[in-house]
Coordinates of C-alpha atoms and ligand atoms in Angstrom, one line a residue:
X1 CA 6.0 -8.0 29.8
X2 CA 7.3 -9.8 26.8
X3 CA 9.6 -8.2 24.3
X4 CA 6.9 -8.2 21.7
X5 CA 4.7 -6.0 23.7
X6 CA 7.0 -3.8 24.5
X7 CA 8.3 -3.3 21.2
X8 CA 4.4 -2.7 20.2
X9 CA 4.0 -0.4 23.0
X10 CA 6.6 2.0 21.3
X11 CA 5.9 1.6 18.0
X12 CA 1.5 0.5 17.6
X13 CA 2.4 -1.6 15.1
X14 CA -0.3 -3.8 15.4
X15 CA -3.8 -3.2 16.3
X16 CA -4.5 -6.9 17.4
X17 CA -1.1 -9.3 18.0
X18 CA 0.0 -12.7 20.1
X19 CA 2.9 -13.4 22.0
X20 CA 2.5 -16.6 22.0
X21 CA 5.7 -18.4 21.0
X22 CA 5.6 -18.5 17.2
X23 CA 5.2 -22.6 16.1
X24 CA 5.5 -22.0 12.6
X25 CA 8.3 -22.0 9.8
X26 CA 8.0 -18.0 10.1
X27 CA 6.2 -15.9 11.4
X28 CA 4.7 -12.7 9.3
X29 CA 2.3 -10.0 9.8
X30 CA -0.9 -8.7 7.9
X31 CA -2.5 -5.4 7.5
X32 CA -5.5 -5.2 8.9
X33 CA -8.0 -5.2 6.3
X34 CA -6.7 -9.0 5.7
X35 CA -9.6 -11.3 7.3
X36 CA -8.2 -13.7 9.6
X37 CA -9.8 -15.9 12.0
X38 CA -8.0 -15.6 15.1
X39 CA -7.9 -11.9 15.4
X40 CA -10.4 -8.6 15.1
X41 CA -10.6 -7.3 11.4
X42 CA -11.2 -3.6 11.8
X43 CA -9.5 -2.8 8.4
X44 CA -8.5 0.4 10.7
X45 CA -12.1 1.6 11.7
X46 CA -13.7 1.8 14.8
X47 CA -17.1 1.1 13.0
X48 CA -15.7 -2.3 12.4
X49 CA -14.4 -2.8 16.2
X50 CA -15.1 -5.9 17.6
X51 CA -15.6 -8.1 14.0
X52 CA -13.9 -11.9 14.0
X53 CA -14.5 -12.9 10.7
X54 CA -15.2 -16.5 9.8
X55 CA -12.7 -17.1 7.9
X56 CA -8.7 -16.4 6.6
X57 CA -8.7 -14.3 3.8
X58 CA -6.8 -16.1 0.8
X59 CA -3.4 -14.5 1.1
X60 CA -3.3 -15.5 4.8
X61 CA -4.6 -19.1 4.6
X62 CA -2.1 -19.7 1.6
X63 CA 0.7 -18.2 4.3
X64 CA -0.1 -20.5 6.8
X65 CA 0.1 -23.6 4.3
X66 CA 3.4 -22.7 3.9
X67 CA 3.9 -23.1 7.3
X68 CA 3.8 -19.4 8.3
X69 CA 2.5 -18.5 12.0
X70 CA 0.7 -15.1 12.0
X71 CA 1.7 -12.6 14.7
X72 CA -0.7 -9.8 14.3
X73 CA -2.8 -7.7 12.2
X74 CA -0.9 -4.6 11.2
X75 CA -2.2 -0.9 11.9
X76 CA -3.7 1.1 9.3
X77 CA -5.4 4.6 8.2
X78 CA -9.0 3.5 8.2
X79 CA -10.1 1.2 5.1
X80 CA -6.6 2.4 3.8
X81 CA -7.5 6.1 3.4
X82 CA -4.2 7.6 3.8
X83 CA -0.9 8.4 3.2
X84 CA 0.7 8.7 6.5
X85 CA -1.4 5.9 8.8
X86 CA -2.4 8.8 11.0
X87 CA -6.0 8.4 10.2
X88 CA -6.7 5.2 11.9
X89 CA -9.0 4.5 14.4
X90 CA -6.4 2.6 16.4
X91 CA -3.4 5.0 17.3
X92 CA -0.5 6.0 14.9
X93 CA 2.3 3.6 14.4
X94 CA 5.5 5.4 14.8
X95 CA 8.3 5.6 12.3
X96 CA 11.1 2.9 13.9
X97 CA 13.9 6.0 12.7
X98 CA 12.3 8.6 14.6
X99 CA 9.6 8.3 16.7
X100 CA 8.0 11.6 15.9
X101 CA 7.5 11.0 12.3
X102 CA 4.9 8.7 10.0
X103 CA 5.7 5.3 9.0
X104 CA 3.5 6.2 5.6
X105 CA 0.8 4.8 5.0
X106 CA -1.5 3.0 4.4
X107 CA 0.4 -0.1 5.6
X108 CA 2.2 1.9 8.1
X109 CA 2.0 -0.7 10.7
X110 CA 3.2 -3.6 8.2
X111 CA 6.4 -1.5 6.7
X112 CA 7.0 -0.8 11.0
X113 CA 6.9 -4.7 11.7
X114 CA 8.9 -5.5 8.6
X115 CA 11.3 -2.7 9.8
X116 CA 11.8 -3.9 13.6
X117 CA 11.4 -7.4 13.7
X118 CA 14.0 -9.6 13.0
X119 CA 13.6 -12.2 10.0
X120 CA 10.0 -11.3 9.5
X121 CA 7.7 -10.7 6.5
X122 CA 4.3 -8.3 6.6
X123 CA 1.6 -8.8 3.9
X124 CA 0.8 -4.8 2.9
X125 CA -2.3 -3.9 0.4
X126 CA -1.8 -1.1 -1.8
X127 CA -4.8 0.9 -3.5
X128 CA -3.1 4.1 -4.8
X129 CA 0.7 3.4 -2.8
X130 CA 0.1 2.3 0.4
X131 CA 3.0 -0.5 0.0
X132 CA 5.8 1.6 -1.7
X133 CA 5.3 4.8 0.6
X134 CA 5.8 3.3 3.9
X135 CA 8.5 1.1 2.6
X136 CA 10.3 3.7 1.8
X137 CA 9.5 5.7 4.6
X138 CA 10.8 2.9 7.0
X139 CA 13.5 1.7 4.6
X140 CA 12.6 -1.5 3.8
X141 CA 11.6 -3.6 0.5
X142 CA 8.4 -3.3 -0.6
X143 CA 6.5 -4.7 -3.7
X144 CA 2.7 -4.2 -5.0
X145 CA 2.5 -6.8 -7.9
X146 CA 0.4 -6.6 -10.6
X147 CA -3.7 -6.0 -10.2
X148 CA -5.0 -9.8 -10.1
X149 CA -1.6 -11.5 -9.4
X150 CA -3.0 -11.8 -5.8
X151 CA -6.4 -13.1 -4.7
X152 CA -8.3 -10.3 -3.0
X153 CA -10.7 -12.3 -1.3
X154 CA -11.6 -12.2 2.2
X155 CA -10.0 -8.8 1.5
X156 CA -12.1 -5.6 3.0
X157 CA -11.9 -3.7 0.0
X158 CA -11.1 0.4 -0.5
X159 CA -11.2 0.2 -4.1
X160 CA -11.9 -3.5 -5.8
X161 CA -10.6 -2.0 -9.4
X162 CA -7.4 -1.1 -7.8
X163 CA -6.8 -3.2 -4.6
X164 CA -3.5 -5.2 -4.6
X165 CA -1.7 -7.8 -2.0
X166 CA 1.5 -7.4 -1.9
X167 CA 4.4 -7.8 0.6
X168 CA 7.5 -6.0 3.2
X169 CA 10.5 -7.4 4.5
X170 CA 14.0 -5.8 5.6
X171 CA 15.4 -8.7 2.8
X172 CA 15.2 -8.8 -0.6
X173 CA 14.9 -12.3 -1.7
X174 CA 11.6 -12.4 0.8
X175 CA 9.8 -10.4 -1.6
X176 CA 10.2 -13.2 -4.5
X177 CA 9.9 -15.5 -1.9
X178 CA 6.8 -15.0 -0.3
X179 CA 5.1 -13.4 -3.6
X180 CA 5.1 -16.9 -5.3
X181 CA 3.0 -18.5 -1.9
X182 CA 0.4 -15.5 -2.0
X183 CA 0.4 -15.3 -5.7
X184 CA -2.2 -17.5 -7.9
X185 CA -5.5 -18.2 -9.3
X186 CA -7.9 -18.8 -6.8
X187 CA -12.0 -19.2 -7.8
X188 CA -13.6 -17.1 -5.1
X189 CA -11.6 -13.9 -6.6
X190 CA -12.3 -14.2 -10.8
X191 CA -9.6 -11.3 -11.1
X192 CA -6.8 -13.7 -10.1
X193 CA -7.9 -16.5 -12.2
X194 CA -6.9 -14.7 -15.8
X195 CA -2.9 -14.5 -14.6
X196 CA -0.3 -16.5 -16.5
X197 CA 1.7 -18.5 -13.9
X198 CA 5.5 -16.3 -12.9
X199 CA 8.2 -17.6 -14.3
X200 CA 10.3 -20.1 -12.1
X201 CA 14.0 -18.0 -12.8
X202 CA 13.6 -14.5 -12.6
X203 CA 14.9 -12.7 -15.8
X204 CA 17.4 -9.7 -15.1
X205 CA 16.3 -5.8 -15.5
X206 CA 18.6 -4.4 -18.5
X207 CA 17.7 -1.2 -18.8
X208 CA 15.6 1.6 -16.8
X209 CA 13.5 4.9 -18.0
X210 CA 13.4 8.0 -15.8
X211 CA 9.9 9.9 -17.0
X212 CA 10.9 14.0 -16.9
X213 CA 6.9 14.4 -15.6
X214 CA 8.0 12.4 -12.5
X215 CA 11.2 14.3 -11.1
X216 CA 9.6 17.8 -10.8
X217 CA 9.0 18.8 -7.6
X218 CA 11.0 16.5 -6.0
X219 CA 12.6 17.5 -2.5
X220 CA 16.8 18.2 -2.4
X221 CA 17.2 15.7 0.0
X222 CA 15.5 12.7 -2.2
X223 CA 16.7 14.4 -4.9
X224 CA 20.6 13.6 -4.4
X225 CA 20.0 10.4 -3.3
X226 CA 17.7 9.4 -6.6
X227 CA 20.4 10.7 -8.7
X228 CA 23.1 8.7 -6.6
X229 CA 20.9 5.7 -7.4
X230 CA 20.7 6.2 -10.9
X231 CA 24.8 6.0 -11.2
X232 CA 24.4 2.6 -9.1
X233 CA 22.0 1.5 -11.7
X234 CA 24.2 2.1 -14.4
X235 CA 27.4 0.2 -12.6
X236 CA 25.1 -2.6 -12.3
X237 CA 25.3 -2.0 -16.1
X238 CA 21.6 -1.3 -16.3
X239 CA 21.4 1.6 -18.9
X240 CA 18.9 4.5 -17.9
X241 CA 17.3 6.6 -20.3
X242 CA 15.1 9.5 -19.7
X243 CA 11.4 9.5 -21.4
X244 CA 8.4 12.0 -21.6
X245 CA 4.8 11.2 -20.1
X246 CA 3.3 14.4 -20.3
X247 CA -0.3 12.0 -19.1
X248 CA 1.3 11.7 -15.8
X249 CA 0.0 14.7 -14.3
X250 CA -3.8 13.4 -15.0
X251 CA -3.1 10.7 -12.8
X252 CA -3.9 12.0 -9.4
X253 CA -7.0 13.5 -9.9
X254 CA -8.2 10.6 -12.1
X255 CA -7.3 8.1 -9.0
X256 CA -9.0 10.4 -6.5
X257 CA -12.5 9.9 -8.7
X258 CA -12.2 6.4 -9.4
X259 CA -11.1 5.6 -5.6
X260 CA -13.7 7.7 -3.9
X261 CA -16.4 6.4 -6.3
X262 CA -15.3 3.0 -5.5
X263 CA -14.9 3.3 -1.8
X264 CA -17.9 5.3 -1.5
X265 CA -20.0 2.4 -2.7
X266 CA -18.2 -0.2 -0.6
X267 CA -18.9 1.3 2.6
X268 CA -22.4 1.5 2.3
X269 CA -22.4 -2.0 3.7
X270 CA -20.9 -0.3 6.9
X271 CA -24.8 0.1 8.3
X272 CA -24.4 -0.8 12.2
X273 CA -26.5 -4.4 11.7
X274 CA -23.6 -6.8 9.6
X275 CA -20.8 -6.3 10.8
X276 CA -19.1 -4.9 13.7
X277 CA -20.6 -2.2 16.3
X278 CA -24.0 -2.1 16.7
X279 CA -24.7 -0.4 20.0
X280 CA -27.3 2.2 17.7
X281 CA -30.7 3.4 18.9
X282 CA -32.9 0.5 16.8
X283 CA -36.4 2.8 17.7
X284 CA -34.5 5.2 15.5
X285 CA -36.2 4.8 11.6
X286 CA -33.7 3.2 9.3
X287 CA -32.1 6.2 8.1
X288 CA -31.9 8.0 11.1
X289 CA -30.3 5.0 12.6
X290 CA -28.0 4.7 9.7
X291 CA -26.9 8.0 9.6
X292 CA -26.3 8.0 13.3
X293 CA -24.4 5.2 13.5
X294 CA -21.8 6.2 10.3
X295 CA -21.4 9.7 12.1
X296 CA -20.3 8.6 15.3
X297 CA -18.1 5.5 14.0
X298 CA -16.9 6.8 10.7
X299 CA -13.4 9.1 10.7
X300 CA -13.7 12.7 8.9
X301 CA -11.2 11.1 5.9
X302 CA -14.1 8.4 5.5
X303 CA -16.3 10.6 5.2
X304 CA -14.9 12.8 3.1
X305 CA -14.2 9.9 0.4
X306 CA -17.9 9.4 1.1
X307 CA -19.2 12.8 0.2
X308 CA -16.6 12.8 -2.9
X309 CA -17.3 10.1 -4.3
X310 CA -20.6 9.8 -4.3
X311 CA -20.7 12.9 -6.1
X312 CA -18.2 12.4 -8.4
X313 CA -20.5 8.9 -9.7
X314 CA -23.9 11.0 -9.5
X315 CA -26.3 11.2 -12.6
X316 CA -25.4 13.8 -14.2
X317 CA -22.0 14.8 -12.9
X318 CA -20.6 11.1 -13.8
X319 CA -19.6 11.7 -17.6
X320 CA -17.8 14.7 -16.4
X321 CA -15.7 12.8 -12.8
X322 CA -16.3 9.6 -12.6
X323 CA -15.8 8.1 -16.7
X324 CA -13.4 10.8 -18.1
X325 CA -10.8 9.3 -15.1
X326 CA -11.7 5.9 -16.6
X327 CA -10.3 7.3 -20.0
X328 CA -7.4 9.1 -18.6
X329 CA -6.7 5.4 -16.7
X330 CA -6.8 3.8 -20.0
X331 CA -4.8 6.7 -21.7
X332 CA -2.0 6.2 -19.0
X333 CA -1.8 2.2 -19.5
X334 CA -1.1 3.0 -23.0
X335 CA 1.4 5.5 -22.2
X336 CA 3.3 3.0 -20.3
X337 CA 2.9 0.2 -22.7
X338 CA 4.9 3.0 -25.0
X339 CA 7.5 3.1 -22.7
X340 CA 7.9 -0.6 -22.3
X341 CA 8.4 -1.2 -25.5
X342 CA 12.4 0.5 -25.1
X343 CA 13.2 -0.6 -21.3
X344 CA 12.0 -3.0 -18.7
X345 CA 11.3 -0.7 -15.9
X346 CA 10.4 3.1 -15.0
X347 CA 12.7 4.7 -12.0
X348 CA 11.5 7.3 -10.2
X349 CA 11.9 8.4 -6.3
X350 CA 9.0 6.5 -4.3
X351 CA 7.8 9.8 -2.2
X352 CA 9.1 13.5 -3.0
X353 CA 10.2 13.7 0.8
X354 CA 11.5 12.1 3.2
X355 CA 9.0 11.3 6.1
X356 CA 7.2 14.2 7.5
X357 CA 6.7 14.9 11.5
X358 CA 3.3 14.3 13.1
X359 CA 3.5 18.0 13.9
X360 CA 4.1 18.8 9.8
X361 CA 1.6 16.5 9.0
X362 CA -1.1 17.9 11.2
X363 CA -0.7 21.3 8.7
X364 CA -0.9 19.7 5.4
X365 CA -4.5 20.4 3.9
X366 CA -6.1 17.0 2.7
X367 CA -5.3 18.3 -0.6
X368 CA -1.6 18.5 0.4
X369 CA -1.6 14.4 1.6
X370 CA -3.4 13.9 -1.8
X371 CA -0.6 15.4 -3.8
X372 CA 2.3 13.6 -1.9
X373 CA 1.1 10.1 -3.8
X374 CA 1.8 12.1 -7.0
X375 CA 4.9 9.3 -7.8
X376 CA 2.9 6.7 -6.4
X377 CA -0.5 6.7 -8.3
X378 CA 0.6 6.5 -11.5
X379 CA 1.6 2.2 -11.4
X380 CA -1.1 1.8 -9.1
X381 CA -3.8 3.4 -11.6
X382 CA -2.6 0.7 -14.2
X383 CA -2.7 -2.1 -12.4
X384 CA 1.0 -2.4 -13.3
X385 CA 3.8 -4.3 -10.3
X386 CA 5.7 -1.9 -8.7
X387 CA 8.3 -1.9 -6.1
X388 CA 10.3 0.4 -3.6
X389 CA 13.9 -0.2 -2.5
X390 CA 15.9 1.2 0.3
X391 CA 18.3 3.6 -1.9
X392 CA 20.2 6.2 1.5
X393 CA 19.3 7.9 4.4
X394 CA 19.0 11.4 4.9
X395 CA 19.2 13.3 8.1
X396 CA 19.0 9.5 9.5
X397 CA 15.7 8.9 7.2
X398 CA 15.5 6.4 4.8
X399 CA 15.0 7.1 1.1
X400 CA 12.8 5.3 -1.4
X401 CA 13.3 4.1 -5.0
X402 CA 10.6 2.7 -6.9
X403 CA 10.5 1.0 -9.9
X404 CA 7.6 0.0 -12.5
X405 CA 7.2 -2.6 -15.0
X406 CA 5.1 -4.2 -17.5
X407 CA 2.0 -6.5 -16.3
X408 CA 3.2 -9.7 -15.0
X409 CA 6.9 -9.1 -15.2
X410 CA 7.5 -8.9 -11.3
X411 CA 10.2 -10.9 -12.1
X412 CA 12.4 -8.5 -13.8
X413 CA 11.8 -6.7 -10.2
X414 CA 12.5 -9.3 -8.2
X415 CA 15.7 -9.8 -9.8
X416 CA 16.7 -6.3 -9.3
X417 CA 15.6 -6.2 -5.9
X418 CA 18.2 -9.1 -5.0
X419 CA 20.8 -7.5 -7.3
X420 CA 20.4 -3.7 -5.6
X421 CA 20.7 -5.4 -2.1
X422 CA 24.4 -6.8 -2.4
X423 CA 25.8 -3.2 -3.4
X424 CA 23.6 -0.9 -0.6
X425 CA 24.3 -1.1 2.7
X426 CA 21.4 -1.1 4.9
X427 CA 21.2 0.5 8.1
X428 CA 18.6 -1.4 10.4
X429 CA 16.8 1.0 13.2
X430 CA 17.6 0.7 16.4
X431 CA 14.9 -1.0 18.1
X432 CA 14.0 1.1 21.6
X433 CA 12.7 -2.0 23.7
Ligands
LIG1 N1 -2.8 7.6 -0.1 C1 -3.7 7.0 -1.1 C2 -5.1 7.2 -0.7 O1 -5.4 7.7 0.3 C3 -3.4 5.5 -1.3 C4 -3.7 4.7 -0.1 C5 -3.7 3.2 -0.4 O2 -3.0 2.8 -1.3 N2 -4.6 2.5 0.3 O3 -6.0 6.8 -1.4

């Protein structure tokens, strides 16, 4: 058995992967909702088991003209519906610090990989956090950049108006790095093609904001180790301030709407004749074949963002759901455009707690796993880059910090990334193989 399937066997890391002997310049990971053509795109779901897509989705082909060798596709919850990768269709990647607990989620599997591989890079996608939570549930670096930065196509979207590329690595400097190859305009994804290009030095973060909203029901253990950060930050003579954003509380409920109407429209496509399975009765009419089919394939978190969101977009209920989260979206944006005007970033812990045991998990309400994005949601509702940075360990977890900044101004967290790095010590996992 070679090491790499061992090491998977452990941790399910990756739903589809080679050991082959990597001929490339590196070799990097990507979630699997990333088309590629050498491997099954399932995006997590069973109802897309079997599907070899035609083609590399952009952030994948652009990795391999860079000379990048992919390893695998990265486990997932289904279509990115999650917050702890327990709901996909494939097994439950394993947390590398304890094996009992979550690697977050969505792009469990990718934070894993970045986590227990050596010198190796995972390409993550992030709707409402599903890049900064399992970073900093696996203590690594993790950044979402800015809505658009990163074509989305060959993408299999959760929500387009909020889907992101983005990338994981146990290194800072990979984040800048391998950003600038996946970043870009590119015409088959008109979202990307409005981005001004990102600055070839990356200019320094000067000064911080903590929002009040955001530090509320925060867990003790985070807790000390986001208020150790903050006296790091200001040694690194970055000056930190603390702000009111009373809107932030809307921001939760507003994502649920807009993702659920979103995702519930994008899996209509999911009929049992395009893509994937399609072992169905066809004597069956067509929505009695339909309906079969997405019943048995579907998990019960797909098809609860089903049920919500077409609900929340029907005539008639829409002006109440589906467009007043539009203006709360908007009213956020603006709030955080205030905020920017006085500091180049917002600092706040990534997840209230450290990561949760399968066991815990398996008692949290969905409306519980909703509410642990509370931190998270907010960036990922404006479109704006956001990152997550390794910041201490408690009880032998690793602790997130996660910073926000203004549209297009990765840089400023690039730069701090690479700063941060050469005054924390990192403590790898030790890898079980
Ligand atoms: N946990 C959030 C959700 O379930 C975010 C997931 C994501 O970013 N894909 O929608």
């Amino acid at each position: 058995m070679t090491d790499l399937k061992r090491i998977n066997d452990i941790y399910e890391m990756y739903t589809s992967f080679t050991d082959a002997e990597p001929n490339g310049k590196f070799t990097f990971s990507a979630k699997d909702n990333l088309t590629s053509i050498d491997f099954e795109s399932c995006a997590g779901s069973k109802i897309l088991s079997g599907y070899r897509p035609p083609f590399d989705a952009t952030p994948i082909k652009k990795m391999r003209e860079a000379g990048g060798f992919l390893q695998g596709k990265t486990n997932m919850d289904e279509f990115g519906f999650g917050t702890f990768s327990a709901n996909s269709g494939f097994g439950i990647p394993k947390n590398p610090y304890d094996l009992n607990r979550s690697c977050g989620g969505s792009s469990g599997g990718a934070a894993c990989a970045a986590a227990v591989l050596e010198d190796h890079v995972a390409l993550g996608v992030s709707t409402g956090g599903s890049i900064v939570c399992p970073a900093s549930f696996c203590g690594v670096y993790g950044i979402a950049p800015s809505y658009g930065r990163v074509s989305r196509y060959g993408l299999i979207d959760y929500a387009n108006s909020l889907d992101k590329v983005g990338v994981l690595s146990a290194k800072a400097a990979d984040l800048g790095k391998y950003l600038r190859i996946i970043a870009g305009k590119d015409e088959h994804d008109p979202t990307s093609c409005v981005q001004p290009d990102m600055p070839e030095k990356d200019r320094a973060m000067k000064s911080v904001a903590v929002p009040k909203e955001a530090i509320e029901g925060i867990s003790d253990k985070v807790m000390t180790h986001f208020e150790a950060s903050l006296e790091s930050l200001r040694s690194m003579g970055i000056d930190v301030e603390y702000v009111d954003m009373p809107v932030l509380k809307y921001a939760m409920p507003a994502y649920y709407v807009i993702a659920a109407s979103e995702a519930s429209t994008n899996l209509a496509r999911f009929c049992g004749m395009r893509y994937g399975q399609q072992d169905g009765d066809l004597s069956l009419g067509f929505d009695a074949y339909f309906t079969s089919f997405r019943s048995k394939y579907f998990g019960d978190e797909a098809k609860r963002r089903i049920l919500l969101g077409t609900f929340t977009r029907m005539v008639g209920y829409a002006d109440r759901y589906y467009n007043k989260a539009l203006r709360v979206r908007e009213s956020i944006i603006q709030e955080y455009k205030k905020v920017f005007t006085n500091c180049d970033a917002v600092v706040t812990p990534t997840m209230p707690f450290i990561s949760p045991r399968f066991d815990e998990i398996a008692n949290m309400s969905a409306l519980d796993v909703y509410k642990a994005d509370f931190l998270t949601i907010p960036p990922n509702l404006t479109g704006m880059p956001h990152m997550s940075v390794p910041c201490g360990y408690s009880d032998g977890m690793p602790v997130g910090l996660m910073f926000t900044s203004d549209h297009w101004n990765e840089d400023v967290l690039l730069s701090a990334a690479v700063e941060w790095e050469k005054g924390f010590e990192m403590k790898r996992p030790e890898v079980k193989a």
